Coordinates of C-alpha atoms in Angstrom, one line a residue:
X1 CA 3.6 18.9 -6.5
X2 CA 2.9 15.1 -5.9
X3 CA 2.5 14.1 -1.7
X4 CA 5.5 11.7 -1.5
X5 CA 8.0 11.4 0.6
X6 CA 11.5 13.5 0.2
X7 CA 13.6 11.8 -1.2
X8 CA 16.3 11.8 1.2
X9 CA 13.9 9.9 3.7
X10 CA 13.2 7.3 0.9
X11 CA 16.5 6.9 0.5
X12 CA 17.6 6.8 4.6
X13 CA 14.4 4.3 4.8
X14 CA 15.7 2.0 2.2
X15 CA 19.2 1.5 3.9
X16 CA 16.9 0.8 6.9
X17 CA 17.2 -2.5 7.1
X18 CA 21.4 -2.9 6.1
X19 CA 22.0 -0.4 9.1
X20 CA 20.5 -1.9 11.8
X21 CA 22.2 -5.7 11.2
X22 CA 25.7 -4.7 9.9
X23 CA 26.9 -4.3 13.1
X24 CA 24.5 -7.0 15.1
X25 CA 23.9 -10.3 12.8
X26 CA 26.6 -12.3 10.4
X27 CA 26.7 -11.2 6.7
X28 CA 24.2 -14.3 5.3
X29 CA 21.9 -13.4 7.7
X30 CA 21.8 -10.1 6.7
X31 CA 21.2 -10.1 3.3
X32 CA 18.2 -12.7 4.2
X33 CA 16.3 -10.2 6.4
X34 CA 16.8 -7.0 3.3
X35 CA 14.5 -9.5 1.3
X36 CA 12.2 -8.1 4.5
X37 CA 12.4 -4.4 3.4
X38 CA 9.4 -2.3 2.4
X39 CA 8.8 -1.9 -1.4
X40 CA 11.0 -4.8 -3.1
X41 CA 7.4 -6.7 -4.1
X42 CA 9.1 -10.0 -3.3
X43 CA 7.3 -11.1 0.3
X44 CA 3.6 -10.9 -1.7
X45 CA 4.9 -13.2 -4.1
X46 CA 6.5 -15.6 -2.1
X47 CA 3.6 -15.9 0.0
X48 CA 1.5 -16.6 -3.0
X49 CA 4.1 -19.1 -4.4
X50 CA 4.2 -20.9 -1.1
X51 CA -0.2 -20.8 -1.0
X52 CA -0.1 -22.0 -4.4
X53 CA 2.2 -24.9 -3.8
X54 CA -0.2 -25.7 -0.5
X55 CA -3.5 -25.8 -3.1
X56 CA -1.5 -28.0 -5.6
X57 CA -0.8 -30.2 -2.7
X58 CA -4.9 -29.9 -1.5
X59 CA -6.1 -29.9 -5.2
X60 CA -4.2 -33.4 -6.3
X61 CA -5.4 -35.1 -3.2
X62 CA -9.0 -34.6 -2.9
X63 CA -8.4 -35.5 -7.3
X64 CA -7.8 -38.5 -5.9
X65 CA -10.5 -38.6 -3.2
X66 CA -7.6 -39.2 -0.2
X67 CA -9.5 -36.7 1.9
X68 CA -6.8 -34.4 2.7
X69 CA -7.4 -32.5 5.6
X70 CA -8.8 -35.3 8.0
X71 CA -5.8 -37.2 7.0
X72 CA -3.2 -34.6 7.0
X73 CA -4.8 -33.9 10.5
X74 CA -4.7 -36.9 12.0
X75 CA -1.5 -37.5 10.9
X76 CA -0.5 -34.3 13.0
X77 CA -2.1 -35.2 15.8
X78 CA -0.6 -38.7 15.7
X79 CA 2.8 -37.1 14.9
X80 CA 2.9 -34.3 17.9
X81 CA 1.3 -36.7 20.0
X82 CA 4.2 -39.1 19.9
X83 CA 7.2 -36.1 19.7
X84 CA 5.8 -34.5 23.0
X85 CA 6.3 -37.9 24.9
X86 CA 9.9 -38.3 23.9
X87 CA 10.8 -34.2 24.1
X88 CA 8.5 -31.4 26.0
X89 CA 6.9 -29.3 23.7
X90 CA 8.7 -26.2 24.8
X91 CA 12.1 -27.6 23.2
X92 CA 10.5 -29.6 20.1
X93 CA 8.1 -26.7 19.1
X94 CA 10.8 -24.2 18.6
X95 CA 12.9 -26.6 16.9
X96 CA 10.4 -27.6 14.4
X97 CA 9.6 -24.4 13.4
X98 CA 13.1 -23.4 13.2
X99 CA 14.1 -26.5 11.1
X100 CA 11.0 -25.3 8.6
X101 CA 12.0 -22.4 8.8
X102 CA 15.8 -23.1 7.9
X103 CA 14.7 -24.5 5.2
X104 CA 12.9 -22.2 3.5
X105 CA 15.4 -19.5 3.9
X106 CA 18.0 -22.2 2.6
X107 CA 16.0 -23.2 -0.4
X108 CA 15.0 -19.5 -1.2
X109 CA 18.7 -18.3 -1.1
X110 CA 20.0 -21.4 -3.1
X111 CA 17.1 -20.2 -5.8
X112 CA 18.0 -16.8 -5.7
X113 CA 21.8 -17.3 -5.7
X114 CA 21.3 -19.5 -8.9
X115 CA 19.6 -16.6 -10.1
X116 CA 22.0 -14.2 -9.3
X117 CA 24.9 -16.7 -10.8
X118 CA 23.2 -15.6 -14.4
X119 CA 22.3 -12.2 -13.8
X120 CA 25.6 -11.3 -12.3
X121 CA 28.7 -13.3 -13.4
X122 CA 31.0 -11.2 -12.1
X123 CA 29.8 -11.8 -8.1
X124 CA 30.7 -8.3 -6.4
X125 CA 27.3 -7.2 -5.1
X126 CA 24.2 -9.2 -3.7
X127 CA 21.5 -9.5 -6.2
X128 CA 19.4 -8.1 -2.8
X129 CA 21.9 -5.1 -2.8
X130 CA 21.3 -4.4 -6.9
X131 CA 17.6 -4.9 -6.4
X132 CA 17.5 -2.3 -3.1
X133 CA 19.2 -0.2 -5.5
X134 CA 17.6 -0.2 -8.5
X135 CA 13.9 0.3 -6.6
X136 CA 15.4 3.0 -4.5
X137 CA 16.9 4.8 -8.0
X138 CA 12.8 4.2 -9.6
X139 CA 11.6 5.8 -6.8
X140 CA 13.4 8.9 -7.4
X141 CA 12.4 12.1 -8.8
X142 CA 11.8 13.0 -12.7
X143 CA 14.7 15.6 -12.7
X144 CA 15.5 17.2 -16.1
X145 CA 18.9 18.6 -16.2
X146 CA 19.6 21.3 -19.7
X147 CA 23.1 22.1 -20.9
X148 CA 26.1 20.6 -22.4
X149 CA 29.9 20.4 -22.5
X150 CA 31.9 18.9 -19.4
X151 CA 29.7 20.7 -16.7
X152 CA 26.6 18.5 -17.3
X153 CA 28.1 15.1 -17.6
X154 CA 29.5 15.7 -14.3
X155 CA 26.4 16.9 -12.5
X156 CA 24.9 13.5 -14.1
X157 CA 27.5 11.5 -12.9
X158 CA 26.3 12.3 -9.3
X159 CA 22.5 12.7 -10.2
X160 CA 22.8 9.2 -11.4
X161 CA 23.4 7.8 -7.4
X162 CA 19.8 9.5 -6.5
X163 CA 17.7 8.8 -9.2
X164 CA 17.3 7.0 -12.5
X165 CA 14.5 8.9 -14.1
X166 CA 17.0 11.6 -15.3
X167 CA 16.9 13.2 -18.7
X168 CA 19.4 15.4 -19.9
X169 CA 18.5 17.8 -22.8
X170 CA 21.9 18.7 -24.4
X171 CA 23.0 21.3 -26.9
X172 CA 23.7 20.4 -31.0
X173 CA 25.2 23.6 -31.4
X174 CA 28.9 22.4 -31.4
X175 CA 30.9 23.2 -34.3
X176 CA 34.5 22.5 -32.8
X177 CA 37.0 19.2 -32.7
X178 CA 35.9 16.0 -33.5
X179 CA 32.4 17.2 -33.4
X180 CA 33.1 19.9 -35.9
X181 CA 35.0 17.2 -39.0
X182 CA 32.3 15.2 -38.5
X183 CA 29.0 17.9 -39.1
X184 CA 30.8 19.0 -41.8
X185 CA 31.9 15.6 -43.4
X186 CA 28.8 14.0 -42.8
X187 CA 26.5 15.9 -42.5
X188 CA 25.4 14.9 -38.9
X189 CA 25.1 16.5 -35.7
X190 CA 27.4 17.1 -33.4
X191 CA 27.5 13.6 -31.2
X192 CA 30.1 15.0 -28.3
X193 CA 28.0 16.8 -25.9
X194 CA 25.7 13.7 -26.1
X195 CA 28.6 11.3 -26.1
X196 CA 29.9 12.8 -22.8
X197 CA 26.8 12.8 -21.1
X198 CA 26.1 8.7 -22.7
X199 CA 29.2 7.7 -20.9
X200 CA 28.7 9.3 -17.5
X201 CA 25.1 7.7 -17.0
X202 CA 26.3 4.5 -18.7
X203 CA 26.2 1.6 -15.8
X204 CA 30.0 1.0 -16.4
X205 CA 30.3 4.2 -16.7
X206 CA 34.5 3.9 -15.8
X207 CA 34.9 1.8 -19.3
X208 CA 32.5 3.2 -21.0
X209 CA 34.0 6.7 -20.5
X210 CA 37.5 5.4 -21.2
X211 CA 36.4 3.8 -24.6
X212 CA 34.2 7.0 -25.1
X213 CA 36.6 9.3 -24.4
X214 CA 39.2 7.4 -26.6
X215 CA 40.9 9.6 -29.2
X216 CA 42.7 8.0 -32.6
X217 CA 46.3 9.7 -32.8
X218 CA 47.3 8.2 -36.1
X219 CA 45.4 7.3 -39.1
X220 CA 44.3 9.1 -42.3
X221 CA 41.5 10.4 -41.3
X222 CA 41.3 9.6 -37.7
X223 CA 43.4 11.3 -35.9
X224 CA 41.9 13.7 -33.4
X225 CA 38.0 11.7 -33.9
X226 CA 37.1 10.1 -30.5
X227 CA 35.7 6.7 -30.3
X228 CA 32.6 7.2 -29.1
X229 CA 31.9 10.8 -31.7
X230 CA 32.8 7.8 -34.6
X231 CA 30.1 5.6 -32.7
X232 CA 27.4 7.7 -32.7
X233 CA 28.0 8.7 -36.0
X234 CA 28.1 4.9 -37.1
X235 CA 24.7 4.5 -35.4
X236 CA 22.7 7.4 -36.4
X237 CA 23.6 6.5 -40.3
X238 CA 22.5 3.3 -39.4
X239 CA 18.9 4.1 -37.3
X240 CA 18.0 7.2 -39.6
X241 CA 18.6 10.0 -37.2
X242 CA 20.6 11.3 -33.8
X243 CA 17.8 10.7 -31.6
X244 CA 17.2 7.1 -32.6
X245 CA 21.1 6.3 -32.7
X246 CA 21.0 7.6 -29.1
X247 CA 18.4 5.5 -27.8
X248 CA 19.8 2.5 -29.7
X249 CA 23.5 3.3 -27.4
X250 CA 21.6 3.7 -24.6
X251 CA 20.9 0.3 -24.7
X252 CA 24.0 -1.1 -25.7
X253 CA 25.9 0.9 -22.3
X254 CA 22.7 0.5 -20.3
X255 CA 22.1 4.2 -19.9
X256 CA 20.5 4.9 -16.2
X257 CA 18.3 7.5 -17.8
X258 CA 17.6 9.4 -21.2
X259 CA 19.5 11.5 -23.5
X260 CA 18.1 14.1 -25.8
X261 CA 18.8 16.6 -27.9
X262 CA 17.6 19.9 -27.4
X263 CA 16.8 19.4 -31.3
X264 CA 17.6 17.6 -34.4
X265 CA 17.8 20.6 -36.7
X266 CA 21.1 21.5 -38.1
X267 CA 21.4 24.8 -35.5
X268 CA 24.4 27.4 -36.0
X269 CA 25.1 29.6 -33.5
X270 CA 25.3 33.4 -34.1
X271 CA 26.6 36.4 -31.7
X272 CA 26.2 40.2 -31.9
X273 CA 29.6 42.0 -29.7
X274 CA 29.5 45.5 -28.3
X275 CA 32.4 46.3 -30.9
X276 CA 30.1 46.0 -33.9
X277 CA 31.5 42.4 -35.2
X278 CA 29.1 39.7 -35.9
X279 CA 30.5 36.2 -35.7
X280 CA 29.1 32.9 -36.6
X281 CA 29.6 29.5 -35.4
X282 CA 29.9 27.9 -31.4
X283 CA 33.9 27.7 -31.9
X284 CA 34.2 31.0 -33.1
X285 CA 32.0 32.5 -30.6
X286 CA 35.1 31.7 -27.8
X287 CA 37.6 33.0 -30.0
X288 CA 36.2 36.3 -31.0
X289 CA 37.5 37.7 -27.6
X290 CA 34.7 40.1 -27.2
X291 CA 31.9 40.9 -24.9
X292 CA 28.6 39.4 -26.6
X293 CA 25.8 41.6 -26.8
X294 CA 23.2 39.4 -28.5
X295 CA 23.3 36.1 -29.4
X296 CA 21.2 33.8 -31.4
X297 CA 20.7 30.9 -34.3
X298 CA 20.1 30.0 -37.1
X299 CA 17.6 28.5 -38.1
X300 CA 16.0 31.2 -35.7
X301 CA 13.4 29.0 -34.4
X302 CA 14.4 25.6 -34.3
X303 CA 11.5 22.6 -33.7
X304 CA 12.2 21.0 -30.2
X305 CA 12.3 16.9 -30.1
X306 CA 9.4 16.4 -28.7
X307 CA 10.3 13.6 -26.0
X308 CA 12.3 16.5 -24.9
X309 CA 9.1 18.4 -24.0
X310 CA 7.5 15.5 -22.7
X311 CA 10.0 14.9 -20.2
X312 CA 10.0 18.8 -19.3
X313 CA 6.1 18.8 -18.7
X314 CA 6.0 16.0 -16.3
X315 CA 9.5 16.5 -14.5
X316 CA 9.2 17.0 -10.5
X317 CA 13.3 18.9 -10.7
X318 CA 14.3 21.2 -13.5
X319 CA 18.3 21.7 -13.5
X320 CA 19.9 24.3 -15.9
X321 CA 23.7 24.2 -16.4
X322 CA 26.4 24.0 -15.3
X323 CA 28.6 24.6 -18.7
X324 CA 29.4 27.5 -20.7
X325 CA 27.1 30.2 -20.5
X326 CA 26.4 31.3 -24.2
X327 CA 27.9 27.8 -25.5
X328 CA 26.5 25.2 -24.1
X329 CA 24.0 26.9 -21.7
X330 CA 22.0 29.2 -23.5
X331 CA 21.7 27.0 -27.1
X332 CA 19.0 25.1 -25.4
X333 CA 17.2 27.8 -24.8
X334 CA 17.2 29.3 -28.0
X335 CA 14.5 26.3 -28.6
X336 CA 11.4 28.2 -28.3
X337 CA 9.7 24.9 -27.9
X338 CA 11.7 24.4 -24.6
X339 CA 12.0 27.9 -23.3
X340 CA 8.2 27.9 -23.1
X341 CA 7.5 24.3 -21.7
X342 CA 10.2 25.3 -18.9
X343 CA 8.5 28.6 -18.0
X344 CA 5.1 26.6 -17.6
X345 CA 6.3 23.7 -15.7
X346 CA 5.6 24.3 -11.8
X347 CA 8.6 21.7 -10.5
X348 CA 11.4 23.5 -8.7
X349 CA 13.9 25.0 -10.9
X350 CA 17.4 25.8 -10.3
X351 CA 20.5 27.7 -12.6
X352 CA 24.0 26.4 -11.2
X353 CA 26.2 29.0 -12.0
X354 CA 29.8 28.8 -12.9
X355 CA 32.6 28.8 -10.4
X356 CA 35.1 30.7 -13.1
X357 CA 34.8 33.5 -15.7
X358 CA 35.2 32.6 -19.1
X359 CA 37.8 33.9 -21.8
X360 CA 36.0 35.1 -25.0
X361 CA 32.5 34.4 -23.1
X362 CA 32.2 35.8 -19.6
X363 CA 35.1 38.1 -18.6
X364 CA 34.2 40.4 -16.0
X365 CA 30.5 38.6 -15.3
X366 CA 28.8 38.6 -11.7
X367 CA 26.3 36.2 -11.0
X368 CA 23.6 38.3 -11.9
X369 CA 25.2 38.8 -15.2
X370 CA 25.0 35.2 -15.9
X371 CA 20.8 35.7 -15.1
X372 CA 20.3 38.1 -16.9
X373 CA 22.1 37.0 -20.1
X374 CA 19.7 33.7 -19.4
X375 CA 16.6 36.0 -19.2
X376 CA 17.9 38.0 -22.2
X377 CA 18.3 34.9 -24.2
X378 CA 15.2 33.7 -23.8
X379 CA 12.6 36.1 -22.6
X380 CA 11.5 34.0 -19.8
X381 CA 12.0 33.8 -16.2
X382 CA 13.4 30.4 -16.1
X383 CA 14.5 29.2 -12.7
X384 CA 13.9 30.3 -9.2
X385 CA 17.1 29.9 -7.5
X386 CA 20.7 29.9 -8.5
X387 CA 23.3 28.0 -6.9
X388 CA 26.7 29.3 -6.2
X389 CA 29.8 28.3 -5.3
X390 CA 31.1 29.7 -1.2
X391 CA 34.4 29.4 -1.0
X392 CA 37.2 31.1 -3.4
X393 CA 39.4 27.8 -4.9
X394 CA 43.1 28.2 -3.4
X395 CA 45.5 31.2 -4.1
X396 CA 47.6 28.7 -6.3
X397 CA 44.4 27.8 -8.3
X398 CA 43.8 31.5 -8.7
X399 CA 47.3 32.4 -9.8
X400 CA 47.1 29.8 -12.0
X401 CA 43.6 30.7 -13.5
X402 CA 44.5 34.5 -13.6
X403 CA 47.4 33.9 -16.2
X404 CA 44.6 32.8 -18.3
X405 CA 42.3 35.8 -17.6
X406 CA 39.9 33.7 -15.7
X407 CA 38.6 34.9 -12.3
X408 CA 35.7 33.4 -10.1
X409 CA 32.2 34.8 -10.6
X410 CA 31.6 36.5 -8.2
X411 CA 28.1 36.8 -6.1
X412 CA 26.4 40.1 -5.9
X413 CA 23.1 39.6 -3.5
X414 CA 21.4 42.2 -4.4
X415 CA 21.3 42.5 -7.8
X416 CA 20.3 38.8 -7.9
X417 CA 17.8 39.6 -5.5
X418 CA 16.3 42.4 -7.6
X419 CA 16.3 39.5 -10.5
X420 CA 13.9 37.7 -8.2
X421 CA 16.2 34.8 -7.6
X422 CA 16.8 32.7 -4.5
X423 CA 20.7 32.1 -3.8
X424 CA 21.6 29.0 -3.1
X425 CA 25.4 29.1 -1.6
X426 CA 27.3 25.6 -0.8
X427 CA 30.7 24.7 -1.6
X428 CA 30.3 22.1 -4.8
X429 CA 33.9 22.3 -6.0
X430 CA 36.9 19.7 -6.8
X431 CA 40.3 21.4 -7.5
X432 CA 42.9 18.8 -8.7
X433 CA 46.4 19.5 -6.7
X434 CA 48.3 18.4 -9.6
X435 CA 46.9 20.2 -12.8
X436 CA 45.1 23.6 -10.8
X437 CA 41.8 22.9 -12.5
X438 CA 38.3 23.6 -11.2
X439 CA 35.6 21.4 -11.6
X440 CA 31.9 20.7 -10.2
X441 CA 32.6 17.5 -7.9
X442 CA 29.5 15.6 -9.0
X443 CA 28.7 14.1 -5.8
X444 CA 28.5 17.5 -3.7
X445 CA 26.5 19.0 -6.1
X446 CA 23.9 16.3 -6.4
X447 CA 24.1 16.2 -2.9
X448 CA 23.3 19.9 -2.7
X449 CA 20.7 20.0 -5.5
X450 CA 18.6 16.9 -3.8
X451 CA 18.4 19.0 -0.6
X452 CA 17.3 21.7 -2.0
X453 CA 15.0 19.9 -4.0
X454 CA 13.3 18.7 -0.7
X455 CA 12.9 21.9 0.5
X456 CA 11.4 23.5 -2.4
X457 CA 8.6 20.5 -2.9
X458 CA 7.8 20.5 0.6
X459 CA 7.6 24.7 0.6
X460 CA 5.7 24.3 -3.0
X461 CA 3.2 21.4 -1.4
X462 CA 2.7 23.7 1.6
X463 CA 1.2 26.3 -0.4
X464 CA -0.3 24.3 -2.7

């Protein structure tokens, strides 16, 4: 593990400087004195901007043999001379070298606010305020988060606000919706796991998720497709392949981040039950209804993209989940490739668990259900900790939830314990008052995740 600072005290560092003058200078002087913070690499070069225009000044005048520093002395010591008989030097000292220095600090935030009149049209954030940001987001850690569905795109919707050196390794296996017309049609793979997760690290990401998330109503053809599936599909016919047509979008949104696949083979998943049946396909999976007792794909060992493993091999934070267990989980780790580069990287690792059972998946599963249906999966011990939910949702969520044979997971210490896992228990959740449902609130969870990221790497660096 690298010697660095946590990253919640590079983060509290960086917001030094803004909160210590909001409250004691005037708003122009403040964002003058952030140009002062540690780490923006501005003060080195306008030092050696301001040296090079005092050699310009040096270099044309001794060209031209006017002797520049006994003139441009004595035509200081004429010039203080005469000022210190007409006002003491006590008053005209300071109010010289606050004149030179008004002026710098007015020419340098005219330049810069010219600057920022291209850069940002729009004028609702201080080009100081984007640049704090974006070198406090560079400074983060290389955090890998694995899995799919809605569960991931919301823990990288708060990951996003700690780092931007995030990849997110998502499952192909989809065979439903949109997703589903389109593998079939067009022989492509599945673009709405990656879509999802796109829009959610995409700097507009409010638009871009609304045009993303768009879905056709009428139209031969269209109905039911979503904007951004058709997109991706558009693009990866264009660039050759999924991978390319993903880095070619993340451009186009300007993705904070990467997006993989977990693969670019053309994976099926298959599941095994306790009654005897043996189903085929993610979507039918869900609506077998039956316990799984083995699950797997075809092809049976499907190549990894190897960026993937690149980014798994030198990330400081491995996340796994949340999402469906067998259907958006586990896929990824059906990757040999991926499995094994996860099991030898030494970063912290962490499985965030579900809050809710899930029909046709995981009715009836306790925590260490959900672990060792991972370890089963994949024949590695993948994570050391598990994060779980602490507080039941309301009795009116519950009610709600229980008509649909959904109940929370719930947390059995000692098993989990026997699995070797550290528990990890903080309250992560979002219930909406108006439709019951339960979801991940992305910023609580990154929140809880960073912390115990710190604590791991400064436990791991300990004993290292």
């Amino acid at each position: 593990m690298k010697n660095r600072l946590s990253y919640s005290t590079v983060h509290w560092l960086s917001n030094l400087p803004r909160a210590i003058l909001q409250r004691r200078a005037p708003k122009r002087v403040n964002q003058w004195v952030k140009w002062l913070a540690p780490g923006l690499l501005v003060k080195r070069w306008l030092l050696t901007s301001a040296s090079g225009a005092v050699l310009v000044w040096f270099g044309a005048a001794i060209w031209t043999k006017q002797t520049p520093v006994f003139y441009t002395t004595q035509f200081l010591q004429e010039f203080v001379g005469r000022l210190a008989t007409l006002i003491p030097n006590n008053v005209s000292g300071p109010l010289v070298l606050a004149g030179g220095l008004g002026l710098v600090l007015w020419g340098q935030t005219r330049t810069l606010g010219t600057i920022a009149e291209v850069l940002m049209p729009d004028g609702d954030e201080e080009l100081i305020d984007r640049l704090l940001t974006h070198r406090r987001l560079n400074r983060g850690p290389r955090i890998v988060a694995i899995g799919g569905g809605t569960g991931l795109s919301t823990l990288l919707r708060g990951l996003k606000q700690y780092s931007a050196n995030i990849t997110a390794i998502v499952t192909v296996a989809d065979d439903g919706g949109s997703s589903g017309r389109l593998r079939r049609d067009f022989g492509v793979l599945p673009p709405g796991d990656i879509r999802n997760c796109l829009a959610a690290l995409s700097a507009e990401e409010r638009l871009m998720t609304a045009l993303f998330q768009y879905r056709f109503t009428t139209g031969s053809g269209l109905a039911g497709h979503s904007f951004g599936n058709l997109f991706l599909t558009a693009m990866s016919d264009i660039t050759g392949d999924l991978e390319q047509a993903i880095d070619a979008s993340s451009q186009v949104l300007a993705v904070q981040g990467r997006v993989l696949p977990a693969t670019l083979e053309d994976m099926v998943l298959w599941a095994e039950l306790t009654d005897g049946r043996y189903v085929e396909g993610e979507s039918n999976i869900s609506e077998a209804h039956g316990q799984i007792a083995r699950i797997g794909c075809t092809p049976s060992n499907p190549r990894a993209v190897p960026r993937a493993i690149e980014a798994i091999e030198s990330a400081d934070y491995i996340i796994i989940g949340p999402g469906s267990l067998y259907t958006s989980v586990i896929p990824n780790l059906l990757v040999p490739e991926i499995t094994e580069a996860i099991a030898r990287c030494p970063a912290p690792r962490i499985y965030v668990c579900n809050v809710m059972s899930q029909p046709g998946e995981t009715e009836g599963y306790t925590v260490s259900d959900h672990i060792r249906a991972i370890d089963q999966a994949c024949d590695h011990k993948l994570f050391d900790a598990v994060l779980v939910q602490k507080n039941p949702p309301s009795p009116k969520t519950l009610d709600r939830y229980a008509r649909e044979h959904s109940h929370p997971i719930q947390l059995d210490r000692e098993a989990v314990a026997r699995l070797g896992r550290r528990i990890v228990i903080a309250n992560v959740i979002d219930e909406d008052p108006h439709t019951g449902l339960i979801r991940h609130h992305s910023g609580k969870l990154a929140r809880v995740l960073l912390r115990w990221f710190d604590r791991a790497a400064a436990h791991n660096l300990e004993n290292s």
